[in-house]
mmCIF file of C-alpha atoms in Angstrom:
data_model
loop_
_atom_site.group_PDB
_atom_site.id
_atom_site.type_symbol
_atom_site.label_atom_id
_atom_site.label_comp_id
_atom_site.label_asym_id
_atom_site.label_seq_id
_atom_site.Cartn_x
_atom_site.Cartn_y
_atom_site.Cartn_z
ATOM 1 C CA UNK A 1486 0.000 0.000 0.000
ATOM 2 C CA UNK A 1487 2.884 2.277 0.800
ATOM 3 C CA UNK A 1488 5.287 3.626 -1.579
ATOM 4 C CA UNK A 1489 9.151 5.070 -0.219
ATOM 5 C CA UNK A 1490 11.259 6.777 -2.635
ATOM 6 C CA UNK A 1491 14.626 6.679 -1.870
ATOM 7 C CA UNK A 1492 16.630 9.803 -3.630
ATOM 8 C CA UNK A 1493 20.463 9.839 -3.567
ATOM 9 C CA UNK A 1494 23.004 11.163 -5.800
ATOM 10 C CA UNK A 1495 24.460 8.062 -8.301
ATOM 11 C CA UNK A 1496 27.188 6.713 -6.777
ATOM 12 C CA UNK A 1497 25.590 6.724 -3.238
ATOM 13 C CA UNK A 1498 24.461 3.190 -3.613
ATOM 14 C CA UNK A 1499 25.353 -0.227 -4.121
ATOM 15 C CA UNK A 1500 22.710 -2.739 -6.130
ATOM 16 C CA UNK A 1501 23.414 -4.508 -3.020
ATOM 17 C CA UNK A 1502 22.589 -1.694 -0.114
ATOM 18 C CA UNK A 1503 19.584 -0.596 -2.447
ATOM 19 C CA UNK A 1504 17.970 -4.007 -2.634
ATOM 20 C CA UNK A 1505 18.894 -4.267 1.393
ATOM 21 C CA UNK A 1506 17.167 -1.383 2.405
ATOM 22 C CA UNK A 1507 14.307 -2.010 0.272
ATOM 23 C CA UNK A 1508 13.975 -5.733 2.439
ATOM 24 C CA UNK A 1509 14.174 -3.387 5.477
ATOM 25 C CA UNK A 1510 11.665 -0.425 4.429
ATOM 26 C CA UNK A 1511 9.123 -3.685 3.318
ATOM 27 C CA UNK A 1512 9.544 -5.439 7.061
ATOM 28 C CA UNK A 1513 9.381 -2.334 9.141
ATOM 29 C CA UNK A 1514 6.289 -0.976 7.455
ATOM 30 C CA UNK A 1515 4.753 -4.109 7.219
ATOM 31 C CA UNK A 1516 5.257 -4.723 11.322
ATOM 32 C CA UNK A 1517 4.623 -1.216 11.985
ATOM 33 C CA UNK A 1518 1.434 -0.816 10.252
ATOM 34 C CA UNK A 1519 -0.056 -4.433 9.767
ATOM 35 C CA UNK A 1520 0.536 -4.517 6.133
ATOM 36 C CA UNK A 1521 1.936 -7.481 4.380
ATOM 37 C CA UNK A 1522 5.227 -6.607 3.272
ATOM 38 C CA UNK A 1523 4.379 -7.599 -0.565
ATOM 39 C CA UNK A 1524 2.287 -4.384 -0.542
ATOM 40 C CA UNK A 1525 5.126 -2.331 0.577
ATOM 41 C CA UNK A 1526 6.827 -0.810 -2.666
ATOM 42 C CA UNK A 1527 10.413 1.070 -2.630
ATOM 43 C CA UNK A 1528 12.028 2.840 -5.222
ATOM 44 C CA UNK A 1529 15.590 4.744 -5.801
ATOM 45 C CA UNK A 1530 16.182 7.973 -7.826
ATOM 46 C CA UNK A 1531 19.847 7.695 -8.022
ATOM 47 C CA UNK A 1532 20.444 11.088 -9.355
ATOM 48 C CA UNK A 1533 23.941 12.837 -11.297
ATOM 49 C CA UNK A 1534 25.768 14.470 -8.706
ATOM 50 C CA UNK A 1535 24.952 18.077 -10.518
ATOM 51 C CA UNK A 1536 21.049 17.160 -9.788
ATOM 52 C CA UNK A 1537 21.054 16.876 -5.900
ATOM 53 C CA UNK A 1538 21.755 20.291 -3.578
ATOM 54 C CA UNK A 1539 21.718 20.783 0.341
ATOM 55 C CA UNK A 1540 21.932 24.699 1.295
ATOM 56 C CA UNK A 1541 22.816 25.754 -2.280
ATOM 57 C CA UNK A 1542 25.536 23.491 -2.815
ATOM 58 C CA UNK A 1543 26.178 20.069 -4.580
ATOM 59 C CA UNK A 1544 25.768 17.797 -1.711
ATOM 60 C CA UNK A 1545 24.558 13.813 -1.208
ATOM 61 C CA UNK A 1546 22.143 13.497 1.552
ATOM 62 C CA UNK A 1547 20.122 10.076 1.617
ATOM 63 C CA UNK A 1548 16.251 11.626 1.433
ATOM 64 C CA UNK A 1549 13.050 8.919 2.084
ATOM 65 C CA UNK A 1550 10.068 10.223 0.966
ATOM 66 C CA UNK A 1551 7.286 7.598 2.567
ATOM 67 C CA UNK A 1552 3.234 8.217 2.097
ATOM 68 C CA UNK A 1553 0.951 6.402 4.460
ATOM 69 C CA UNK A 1554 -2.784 6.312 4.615
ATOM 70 C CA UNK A 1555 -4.376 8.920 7.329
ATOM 71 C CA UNK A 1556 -5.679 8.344 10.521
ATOM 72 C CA UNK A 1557 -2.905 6.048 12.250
ATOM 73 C CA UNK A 1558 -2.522 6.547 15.716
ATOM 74 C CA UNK A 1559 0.170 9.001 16.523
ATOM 75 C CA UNK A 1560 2.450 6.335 18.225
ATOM 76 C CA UNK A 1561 2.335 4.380 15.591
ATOM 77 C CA UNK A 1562 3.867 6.683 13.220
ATOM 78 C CA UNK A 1563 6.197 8.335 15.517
ATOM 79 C CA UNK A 1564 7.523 4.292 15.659
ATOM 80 C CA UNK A 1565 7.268 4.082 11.838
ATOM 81 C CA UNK A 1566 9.246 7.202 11.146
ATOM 82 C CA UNK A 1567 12.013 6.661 14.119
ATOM 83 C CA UNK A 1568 12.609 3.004 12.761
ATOM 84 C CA UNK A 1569 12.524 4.066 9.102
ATOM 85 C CA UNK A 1570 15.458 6.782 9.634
ATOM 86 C CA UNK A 1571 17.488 4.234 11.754
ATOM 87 C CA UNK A 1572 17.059 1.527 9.184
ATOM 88 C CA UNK A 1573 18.205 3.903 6.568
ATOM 89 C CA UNK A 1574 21.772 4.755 8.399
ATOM 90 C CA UNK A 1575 22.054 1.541 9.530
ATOM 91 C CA UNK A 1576 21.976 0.078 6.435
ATOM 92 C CA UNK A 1577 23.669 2.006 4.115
ATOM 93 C CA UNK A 1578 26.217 3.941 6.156
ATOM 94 C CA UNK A 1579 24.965 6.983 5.269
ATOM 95 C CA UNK A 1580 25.511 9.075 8.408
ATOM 96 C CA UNK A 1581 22.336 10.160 10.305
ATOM 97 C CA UNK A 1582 22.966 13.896 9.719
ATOM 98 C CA UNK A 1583 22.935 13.443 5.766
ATOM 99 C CA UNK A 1584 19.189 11.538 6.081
ATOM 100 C CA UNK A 1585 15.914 13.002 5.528
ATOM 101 C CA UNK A 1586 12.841 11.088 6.355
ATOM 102 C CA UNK A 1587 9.291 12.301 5.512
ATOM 103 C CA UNK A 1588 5.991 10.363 5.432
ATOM 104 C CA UNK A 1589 3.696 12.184 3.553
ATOM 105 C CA UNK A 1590 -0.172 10.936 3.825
ATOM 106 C CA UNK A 1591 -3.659 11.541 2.554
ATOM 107 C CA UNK A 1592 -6.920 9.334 3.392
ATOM 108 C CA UNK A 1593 -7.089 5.577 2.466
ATOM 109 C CA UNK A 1594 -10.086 6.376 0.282
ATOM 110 C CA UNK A 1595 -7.488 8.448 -2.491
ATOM 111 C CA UNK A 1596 -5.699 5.017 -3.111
ATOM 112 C CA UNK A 1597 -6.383 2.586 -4.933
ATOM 113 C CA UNK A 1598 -4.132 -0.857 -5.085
ATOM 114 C CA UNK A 1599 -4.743 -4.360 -7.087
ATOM 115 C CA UNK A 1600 -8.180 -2.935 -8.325
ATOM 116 C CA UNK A 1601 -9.363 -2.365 -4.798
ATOM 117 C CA UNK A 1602 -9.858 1.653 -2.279
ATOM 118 C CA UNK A 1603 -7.250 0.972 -0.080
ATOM 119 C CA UNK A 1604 -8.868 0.236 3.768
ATOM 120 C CA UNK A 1605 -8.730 2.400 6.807
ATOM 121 C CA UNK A 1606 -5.514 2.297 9.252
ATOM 122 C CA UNK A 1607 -6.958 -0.966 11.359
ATOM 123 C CA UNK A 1608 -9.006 -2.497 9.083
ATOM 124 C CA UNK A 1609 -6.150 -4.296 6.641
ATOM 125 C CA UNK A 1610 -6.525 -7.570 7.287
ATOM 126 C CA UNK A 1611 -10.431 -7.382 6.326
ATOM 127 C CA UNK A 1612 -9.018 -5.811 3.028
ATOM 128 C CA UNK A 1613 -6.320 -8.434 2.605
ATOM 129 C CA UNK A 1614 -8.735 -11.625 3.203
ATOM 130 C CA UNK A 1615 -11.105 -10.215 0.733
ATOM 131 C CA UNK A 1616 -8.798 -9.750 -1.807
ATOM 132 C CA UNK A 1617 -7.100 -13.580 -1.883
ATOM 133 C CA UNK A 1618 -10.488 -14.894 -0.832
ATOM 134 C CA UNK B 56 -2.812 22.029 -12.300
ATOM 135 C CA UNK B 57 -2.547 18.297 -11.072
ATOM 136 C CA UNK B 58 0.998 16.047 -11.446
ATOM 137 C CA UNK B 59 0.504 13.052 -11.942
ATOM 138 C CA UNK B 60 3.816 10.538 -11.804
ATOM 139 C CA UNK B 61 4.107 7.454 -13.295
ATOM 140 C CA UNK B 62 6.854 5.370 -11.664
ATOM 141 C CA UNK B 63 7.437 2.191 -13.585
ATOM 142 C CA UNK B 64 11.207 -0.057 -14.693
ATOM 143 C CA UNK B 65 12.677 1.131 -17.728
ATOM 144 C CA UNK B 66 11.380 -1.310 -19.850
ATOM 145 C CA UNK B 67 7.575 -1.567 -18.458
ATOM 146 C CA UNK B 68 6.538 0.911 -21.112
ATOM 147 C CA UNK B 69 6.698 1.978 -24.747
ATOM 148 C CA UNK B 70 6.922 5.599 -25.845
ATOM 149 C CA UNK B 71 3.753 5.384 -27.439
ATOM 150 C CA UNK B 72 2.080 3.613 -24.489
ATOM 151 C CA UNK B 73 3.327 6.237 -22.144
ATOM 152 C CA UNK B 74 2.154 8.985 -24.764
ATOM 153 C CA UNK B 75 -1.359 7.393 -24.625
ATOM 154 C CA UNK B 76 -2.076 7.161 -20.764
ATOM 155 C CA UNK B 77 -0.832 10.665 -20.277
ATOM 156 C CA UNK B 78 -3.403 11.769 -23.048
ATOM 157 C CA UNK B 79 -5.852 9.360 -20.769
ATOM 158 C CA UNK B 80 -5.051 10.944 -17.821
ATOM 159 C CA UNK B 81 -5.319 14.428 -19.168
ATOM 160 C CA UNK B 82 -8.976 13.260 -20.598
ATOM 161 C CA UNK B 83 -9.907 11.742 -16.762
ATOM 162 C CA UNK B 84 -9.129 14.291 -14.552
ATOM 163 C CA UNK B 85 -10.238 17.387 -16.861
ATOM 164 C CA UNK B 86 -13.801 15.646 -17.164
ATOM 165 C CA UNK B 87 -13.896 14.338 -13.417
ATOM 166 C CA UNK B 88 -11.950 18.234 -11.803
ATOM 167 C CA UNK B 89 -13.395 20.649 -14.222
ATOM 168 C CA UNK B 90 -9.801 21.539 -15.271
ATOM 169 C CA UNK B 91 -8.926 22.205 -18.690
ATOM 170 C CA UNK B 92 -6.604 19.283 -19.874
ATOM 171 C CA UNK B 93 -4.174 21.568 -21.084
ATOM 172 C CA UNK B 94 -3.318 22.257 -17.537
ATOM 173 C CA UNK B 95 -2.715 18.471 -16.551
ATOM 174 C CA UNK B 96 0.597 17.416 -16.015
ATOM 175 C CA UNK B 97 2.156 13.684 -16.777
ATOM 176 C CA UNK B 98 5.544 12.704 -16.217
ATOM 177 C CA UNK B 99 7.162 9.352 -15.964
ATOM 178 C CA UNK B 100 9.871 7.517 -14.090
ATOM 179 C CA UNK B 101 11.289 4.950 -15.922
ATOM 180 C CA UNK B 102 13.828 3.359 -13.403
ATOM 181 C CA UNK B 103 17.137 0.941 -13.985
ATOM 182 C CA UNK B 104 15.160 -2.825 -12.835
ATOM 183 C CA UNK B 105 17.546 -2.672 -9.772
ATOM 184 C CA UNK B 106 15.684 0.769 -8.299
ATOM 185 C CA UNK B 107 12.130 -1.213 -8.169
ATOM 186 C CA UNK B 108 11.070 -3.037 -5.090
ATOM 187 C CA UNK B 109 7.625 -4.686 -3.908
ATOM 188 C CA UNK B 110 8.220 -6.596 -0.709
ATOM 189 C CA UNK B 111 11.380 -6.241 -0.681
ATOM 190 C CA UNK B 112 12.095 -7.741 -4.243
ATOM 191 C CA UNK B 113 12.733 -6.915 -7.844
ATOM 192 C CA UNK B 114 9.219 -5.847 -8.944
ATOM 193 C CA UNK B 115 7.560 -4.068 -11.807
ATOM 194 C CA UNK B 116 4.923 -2.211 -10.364
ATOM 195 C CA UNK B 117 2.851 0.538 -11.913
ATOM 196 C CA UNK B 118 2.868 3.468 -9.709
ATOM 197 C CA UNK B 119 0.702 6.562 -10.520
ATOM 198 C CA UNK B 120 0.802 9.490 -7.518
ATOM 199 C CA UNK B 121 -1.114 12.417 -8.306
ATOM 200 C CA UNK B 122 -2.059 15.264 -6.364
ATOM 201 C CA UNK B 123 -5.072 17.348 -6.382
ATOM 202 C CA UNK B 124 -6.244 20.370 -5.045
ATOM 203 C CA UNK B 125 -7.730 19.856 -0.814
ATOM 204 C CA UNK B 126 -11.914 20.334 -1.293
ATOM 205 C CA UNK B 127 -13.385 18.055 -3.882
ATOM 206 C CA UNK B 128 -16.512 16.527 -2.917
ATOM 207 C CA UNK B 129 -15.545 13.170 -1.804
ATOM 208 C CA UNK B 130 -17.754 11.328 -4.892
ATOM 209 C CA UNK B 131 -15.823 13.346 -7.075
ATOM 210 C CA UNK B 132 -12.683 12.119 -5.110
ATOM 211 C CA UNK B 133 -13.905 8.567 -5.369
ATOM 212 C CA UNK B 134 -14.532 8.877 -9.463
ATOM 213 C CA UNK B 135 -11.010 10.438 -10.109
ATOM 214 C CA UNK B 136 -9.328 7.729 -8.488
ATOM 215 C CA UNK B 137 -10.887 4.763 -9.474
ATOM 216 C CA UNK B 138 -11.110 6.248 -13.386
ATOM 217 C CA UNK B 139 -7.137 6.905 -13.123
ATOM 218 C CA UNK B 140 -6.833 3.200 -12.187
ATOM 219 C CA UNK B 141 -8.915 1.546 -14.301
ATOM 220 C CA UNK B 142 -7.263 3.703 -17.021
ATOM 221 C CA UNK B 143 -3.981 2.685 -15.753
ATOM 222 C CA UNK B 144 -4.590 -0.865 -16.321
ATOM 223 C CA UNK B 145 -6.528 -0.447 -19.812
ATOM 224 C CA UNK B 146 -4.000 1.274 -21.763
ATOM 225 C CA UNK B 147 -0.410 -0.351 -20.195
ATOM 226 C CA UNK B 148 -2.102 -3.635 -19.984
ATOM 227 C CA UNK B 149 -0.050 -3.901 -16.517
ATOM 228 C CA UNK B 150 -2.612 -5.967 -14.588
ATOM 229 C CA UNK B 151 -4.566 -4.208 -11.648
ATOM 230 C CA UNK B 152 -2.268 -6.580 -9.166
ATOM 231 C CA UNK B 153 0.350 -4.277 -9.721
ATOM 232 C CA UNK B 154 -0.997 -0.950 -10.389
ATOM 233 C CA UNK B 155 -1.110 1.534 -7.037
ATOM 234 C CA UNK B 156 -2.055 4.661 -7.816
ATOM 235 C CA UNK B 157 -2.234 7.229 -4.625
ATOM 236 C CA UNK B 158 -3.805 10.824 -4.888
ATOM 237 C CA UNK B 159 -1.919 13.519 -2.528
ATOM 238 C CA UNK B 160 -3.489 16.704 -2.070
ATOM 239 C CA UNK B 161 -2.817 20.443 -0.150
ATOM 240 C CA UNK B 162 -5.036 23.589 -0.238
ATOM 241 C CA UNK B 163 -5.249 25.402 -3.592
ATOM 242 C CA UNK B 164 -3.469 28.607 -2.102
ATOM 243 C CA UNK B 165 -0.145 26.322 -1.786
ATOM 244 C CA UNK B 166 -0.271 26.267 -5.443
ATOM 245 C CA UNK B 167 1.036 28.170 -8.164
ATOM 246 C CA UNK B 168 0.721 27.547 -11.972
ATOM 247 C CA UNK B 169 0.937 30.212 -15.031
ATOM 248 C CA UNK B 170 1.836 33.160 -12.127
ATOM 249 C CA UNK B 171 -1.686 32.637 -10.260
ATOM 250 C CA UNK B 172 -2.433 30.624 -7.453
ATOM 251 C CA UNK B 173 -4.693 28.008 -7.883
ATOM 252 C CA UNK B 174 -8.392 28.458 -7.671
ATOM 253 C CA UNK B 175 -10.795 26.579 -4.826
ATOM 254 C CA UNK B 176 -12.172 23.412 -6.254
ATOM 255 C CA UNK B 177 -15.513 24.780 -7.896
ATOM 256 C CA UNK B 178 -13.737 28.039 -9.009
ATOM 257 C CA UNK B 179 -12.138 26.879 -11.987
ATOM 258 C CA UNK B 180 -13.961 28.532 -14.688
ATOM 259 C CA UNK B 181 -13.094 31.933 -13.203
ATOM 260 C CA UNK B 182 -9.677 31.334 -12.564
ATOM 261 C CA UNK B 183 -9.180 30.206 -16.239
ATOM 262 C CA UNK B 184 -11.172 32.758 -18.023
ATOM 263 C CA UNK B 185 -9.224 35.501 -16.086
ATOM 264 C CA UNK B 186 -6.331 33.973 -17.184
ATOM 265 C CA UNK B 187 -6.735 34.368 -20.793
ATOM 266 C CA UNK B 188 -9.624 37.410 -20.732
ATOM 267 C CA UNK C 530 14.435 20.308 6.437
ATOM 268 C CA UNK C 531 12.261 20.748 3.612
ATOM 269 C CA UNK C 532 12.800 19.248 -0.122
ATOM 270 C CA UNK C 533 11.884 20.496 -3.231
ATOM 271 C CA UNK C 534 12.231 18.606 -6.419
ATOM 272 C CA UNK C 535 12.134 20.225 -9.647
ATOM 273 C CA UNK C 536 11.557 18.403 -12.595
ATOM 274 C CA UNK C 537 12.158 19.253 -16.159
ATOM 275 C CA UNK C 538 13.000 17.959 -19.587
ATOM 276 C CA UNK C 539 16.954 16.599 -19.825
ATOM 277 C CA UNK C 540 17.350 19.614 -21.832
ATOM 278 C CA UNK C 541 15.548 22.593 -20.402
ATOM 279 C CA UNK C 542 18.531 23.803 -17.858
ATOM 280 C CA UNK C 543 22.221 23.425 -17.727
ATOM 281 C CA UNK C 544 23.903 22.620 -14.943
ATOM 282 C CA UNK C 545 24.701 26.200 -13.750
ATOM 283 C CA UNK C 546 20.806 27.387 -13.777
ATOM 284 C CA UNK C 547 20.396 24.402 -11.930
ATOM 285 C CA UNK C 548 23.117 25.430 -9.403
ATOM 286 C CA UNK C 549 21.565 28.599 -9.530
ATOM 287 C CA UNK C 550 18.120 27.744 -8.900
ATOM 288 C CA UNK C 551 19.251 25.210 -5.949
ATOM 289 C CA UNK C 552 20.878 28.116 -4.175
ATOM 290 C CA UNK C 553 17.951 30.774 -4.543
ATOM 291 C CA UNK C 554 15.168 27.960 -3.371
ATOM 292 C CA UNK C 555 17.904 27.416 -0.410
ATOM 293 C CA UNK C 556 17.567 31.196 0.333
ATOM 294 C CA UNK C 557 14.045 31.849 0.117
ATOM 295 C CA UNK C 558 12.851 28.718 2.326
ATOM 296 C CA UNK C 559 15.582 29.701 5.035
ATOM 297 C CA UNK C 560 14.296 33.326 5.063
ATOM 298 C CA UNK C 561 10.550 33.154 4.825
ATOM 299 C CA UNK C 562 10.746 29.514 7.399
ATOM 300 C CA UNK C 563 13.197 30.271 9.446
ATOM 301 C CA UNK C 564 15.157 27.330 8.847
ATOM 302 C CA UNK C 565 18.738 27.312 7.965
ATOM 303 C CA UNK C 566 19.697 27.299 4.459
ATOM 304 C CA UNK C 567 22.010 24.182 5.152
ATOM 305 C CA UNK C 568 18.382 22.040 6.201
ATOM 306 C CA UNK C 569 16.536 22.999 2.397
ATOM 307 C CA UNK C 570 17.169 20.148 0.159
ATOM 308 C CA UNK C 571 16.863 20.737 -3.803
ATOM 309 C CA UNK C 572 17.216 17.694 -6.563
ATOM 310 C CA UNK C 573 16.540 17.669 -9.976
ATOM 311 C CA UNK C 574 14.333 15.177 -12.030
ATOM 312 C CA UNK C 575 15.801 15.732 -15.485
ATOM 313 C CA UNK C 576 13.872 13.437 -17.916
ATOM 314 C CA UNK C 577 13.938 12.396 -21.282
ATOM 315 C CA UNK C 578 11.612 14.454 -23.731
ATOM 316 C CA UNK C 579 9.455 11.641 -24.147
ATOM 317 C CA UNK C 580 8.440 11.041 -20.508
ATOM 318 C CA UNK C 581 6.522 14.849 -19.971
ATOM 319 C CA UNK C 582 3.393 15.303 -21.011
ATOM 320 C CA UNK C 583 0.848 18.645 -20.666
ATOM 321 C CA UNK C 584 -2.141 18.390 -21.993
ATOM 322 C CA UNK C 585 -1.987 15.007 -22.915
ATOM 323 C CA UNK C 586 1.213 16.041 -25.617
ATOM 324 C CA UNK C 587 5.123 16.191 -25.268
ATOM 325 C CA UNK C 588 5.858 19.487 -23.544
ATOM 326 C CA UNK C 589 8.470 21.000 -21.048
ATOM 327 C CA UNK C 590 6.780 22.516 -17.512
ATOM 328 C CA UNK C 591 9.078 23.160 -15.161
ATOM 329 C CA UNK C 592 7.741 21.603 -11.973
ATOM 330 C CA UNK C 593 8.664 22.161 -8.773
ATOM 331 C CA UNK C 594 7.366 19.794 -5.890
ATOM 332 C CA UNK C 595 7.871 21.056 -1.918
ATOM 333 C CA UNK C 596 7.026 19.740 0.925
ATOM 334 C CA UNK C 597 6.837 21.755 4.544
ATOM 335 C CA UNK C 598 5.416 20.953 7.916
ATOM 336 C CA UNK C 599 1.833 21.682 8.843
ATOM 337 C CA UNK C 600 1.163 24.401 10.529
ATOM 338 C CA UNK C 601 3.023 27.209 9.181
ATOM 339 C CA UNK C 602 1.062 30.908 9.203
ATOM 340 C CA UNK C 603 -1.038 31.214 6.367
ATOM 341 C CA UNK C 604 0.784 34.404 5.067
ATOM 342 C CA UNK C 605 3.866 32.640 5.234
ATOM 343 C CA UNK C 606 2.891 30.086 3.112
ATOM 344 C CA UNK C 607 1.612 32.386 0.207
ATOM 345 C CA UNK C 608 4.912 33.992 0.597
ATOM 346 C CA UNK C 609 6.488 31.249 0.266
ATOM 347 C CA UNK C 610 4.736 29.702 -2.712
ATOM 348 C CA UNK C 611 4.878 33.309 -4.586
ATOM 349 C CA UNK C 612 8.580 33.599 -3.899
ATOM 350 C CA UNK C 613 8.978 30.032 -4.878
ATOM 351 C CA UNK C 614 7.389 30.611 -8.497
ATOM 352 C CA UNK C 615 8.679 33.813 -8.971
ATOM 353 C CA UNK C 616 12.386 32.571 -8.671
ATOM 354 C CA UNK C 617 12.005 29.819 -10.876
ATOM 355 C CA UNK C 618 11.127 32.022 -13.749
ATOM 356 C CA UNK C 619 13.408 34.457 -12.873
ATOM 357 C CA UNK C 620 16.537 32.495 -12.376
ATOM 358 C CA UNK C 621 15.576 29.136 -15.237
ATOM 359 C CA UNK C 622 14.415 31.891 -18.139
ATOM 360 C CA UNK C 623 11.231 29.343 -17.852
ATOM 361 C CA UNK C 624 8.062 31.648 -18.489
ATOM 362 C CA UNK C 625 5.550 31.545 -15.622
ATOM 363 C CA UNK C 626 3.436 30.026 -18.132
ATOM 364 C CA UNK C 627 4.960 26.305 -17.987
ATOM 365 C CA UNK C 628 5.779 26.641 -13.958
ATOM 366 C CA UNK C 629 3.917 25.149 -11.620
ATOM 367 C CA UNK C 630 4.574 25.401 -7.813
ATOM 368 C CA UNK C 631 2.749 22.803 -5.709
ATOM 369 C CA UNK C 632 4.019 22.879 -1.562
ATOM 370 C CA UNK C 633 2.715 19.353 0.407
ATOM 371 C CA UNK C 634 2.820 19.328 3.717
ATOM 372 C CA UNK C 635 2.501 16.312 6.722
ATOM 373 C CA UNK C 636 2.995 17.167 10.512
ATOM 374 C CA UNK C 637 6.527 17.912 11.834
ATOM 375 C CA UNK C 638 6.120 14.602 13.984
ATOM 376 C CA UNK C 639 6.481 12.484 10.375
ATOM 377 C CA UNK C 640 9.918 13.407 9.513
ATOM 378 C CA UNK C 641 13.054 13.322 10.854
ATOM 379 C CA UNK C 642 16.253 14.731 10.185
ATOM 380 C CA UNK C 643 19.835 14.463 11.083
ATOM 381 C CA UNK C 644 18.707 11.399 14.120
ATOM 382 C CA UNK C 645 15.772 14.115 15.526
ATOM 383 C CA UNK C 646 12.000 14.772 14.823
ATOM 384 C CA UNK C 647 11.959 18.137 13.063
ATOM 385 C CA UNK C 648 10.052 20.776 15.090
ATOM 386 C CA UNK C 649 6.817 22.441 14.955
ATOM 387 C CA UNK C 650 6.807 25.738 13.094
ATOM 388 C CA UNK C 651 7.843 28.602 15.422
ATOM 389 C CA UNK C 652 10.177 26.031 17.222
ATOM 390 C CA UNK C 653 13.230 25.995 14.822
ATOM 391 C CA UNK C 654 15.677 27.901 16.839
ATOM 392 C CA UNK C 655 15.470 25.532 19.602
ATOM 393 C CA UNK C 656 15.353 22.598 17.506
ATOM 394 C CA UNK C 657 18.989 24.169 15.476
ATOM 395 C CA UNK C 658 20.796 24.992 18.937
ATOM 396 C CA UNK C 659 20.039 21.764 20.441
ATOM 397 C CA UNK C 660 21.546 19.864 17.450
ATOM 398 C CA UNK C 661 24.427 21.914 17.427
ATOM 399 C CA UNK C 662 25.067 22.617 21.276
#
């Protein structure tokens, strides 16, 4: 249901660190917010170094740009962000002060996934059952 | 006035395919948001196959994320997204399975286009005719 | 703290408009926000002709995507947006006719930067010292 884009400059990332942190992103969202990890999608922009700026200047910061549906309780995404930006140091060495984590969000009813509105925050495993029913 | 993104591996779509769902998605959201299509924006992502995850694996998801003004009525909502997803499907022939498409949204003041800031949803006639009057 | 992504045809700006442009976005987010320049992220989607579409037809928009934290005075945020679009023409040579300006926004509580949850608007000195002290 979720999407994270992961933006870094070209040479940031090995196919190996990108395909490791994707494994992460899936299993912490999935734990986090009761979402099957095959419905967790991740992708890389792995920009030219010309294309990528912090304060005005050519820089490489690691920036994970997350969008979950509305309405989960507060705790829950204060969890889901904190364990997102750890994962993402953690596993590709960037250092915490060049990572930038935002979860963007907008209600469940504005998605649409596999044919099907996307449910409410507690109401997923409903949504899965009926869909492999 | 709307972006929509379609984020997709390199080799998931043909020029011409791409050509004819951004003409479809110009032709949705201009009937379902009263916007003329010439103001409907549609880019694509076509990633390197190693920069597309779903659970944690190589994947070849279709992922459209569009973002619309804050203040349509909610059926309006609704018909936008499920038209956008249906449409997604019809023309790429990339089964529903993997098509997600998420609408974002923000208030119409946090928008700019053509030197004006965007009009409330249900303004749209005015803001275009003063545009070109 | 914030990003902004700006995307483009490969060949609408060269690599010192982009420089340009990076540095002026830097300047006008730290000034009207009150965050420093060194926190404003800018990266550059540069994409083949045939993947941006207006209209439902190959074109070249320059489109710049933001994203801020809820809550921000509503003045602040038209000055921001205004500033925002008026640079981009001004700096890219890009008439105001093919830029659009759309700012997102999610609570401060869903991102994080450098290790901490970014502040609430009004609460970036604090947030700045504290990292720094």
């Amino acid at each position: 249901m979720p999407v994270y884009t992961c933006t870094t400059t070209r040479s940031a990332l090995t196919a190996s660190t990108k395909a490791a942190l994707a494994a992460e992103l899936a299993s912490i969202h999935s734990r986090v917010n009761h979402v099957p990890s095959e419905y967790v999608n991740v992708v890389f922009y792995a920009l030219p170094e010309e294309d990528v700026y912090t304060g005005g200047r050519p820089a490489a910061p690691l920036i994970v740009d997350g969008w979950t549906r509305t309405g989960h309780p507060d705790e829950q995404v204060d969890q889901l962000v904190r364990e997102i930006a750890d994962a993402a140091t953690r596993v590709t060495g960037v250092p915490a002060e060049r990572v930038l984590v935002i979860i963007g969000n907008s209600p469940a009813r504005f998605a649409i996934e596999a044919g099907r509105v996307l449910p409410e925050p507690g109401h997923e495993d409903a949504w899965v059952r009926d869909g492999t029913g």
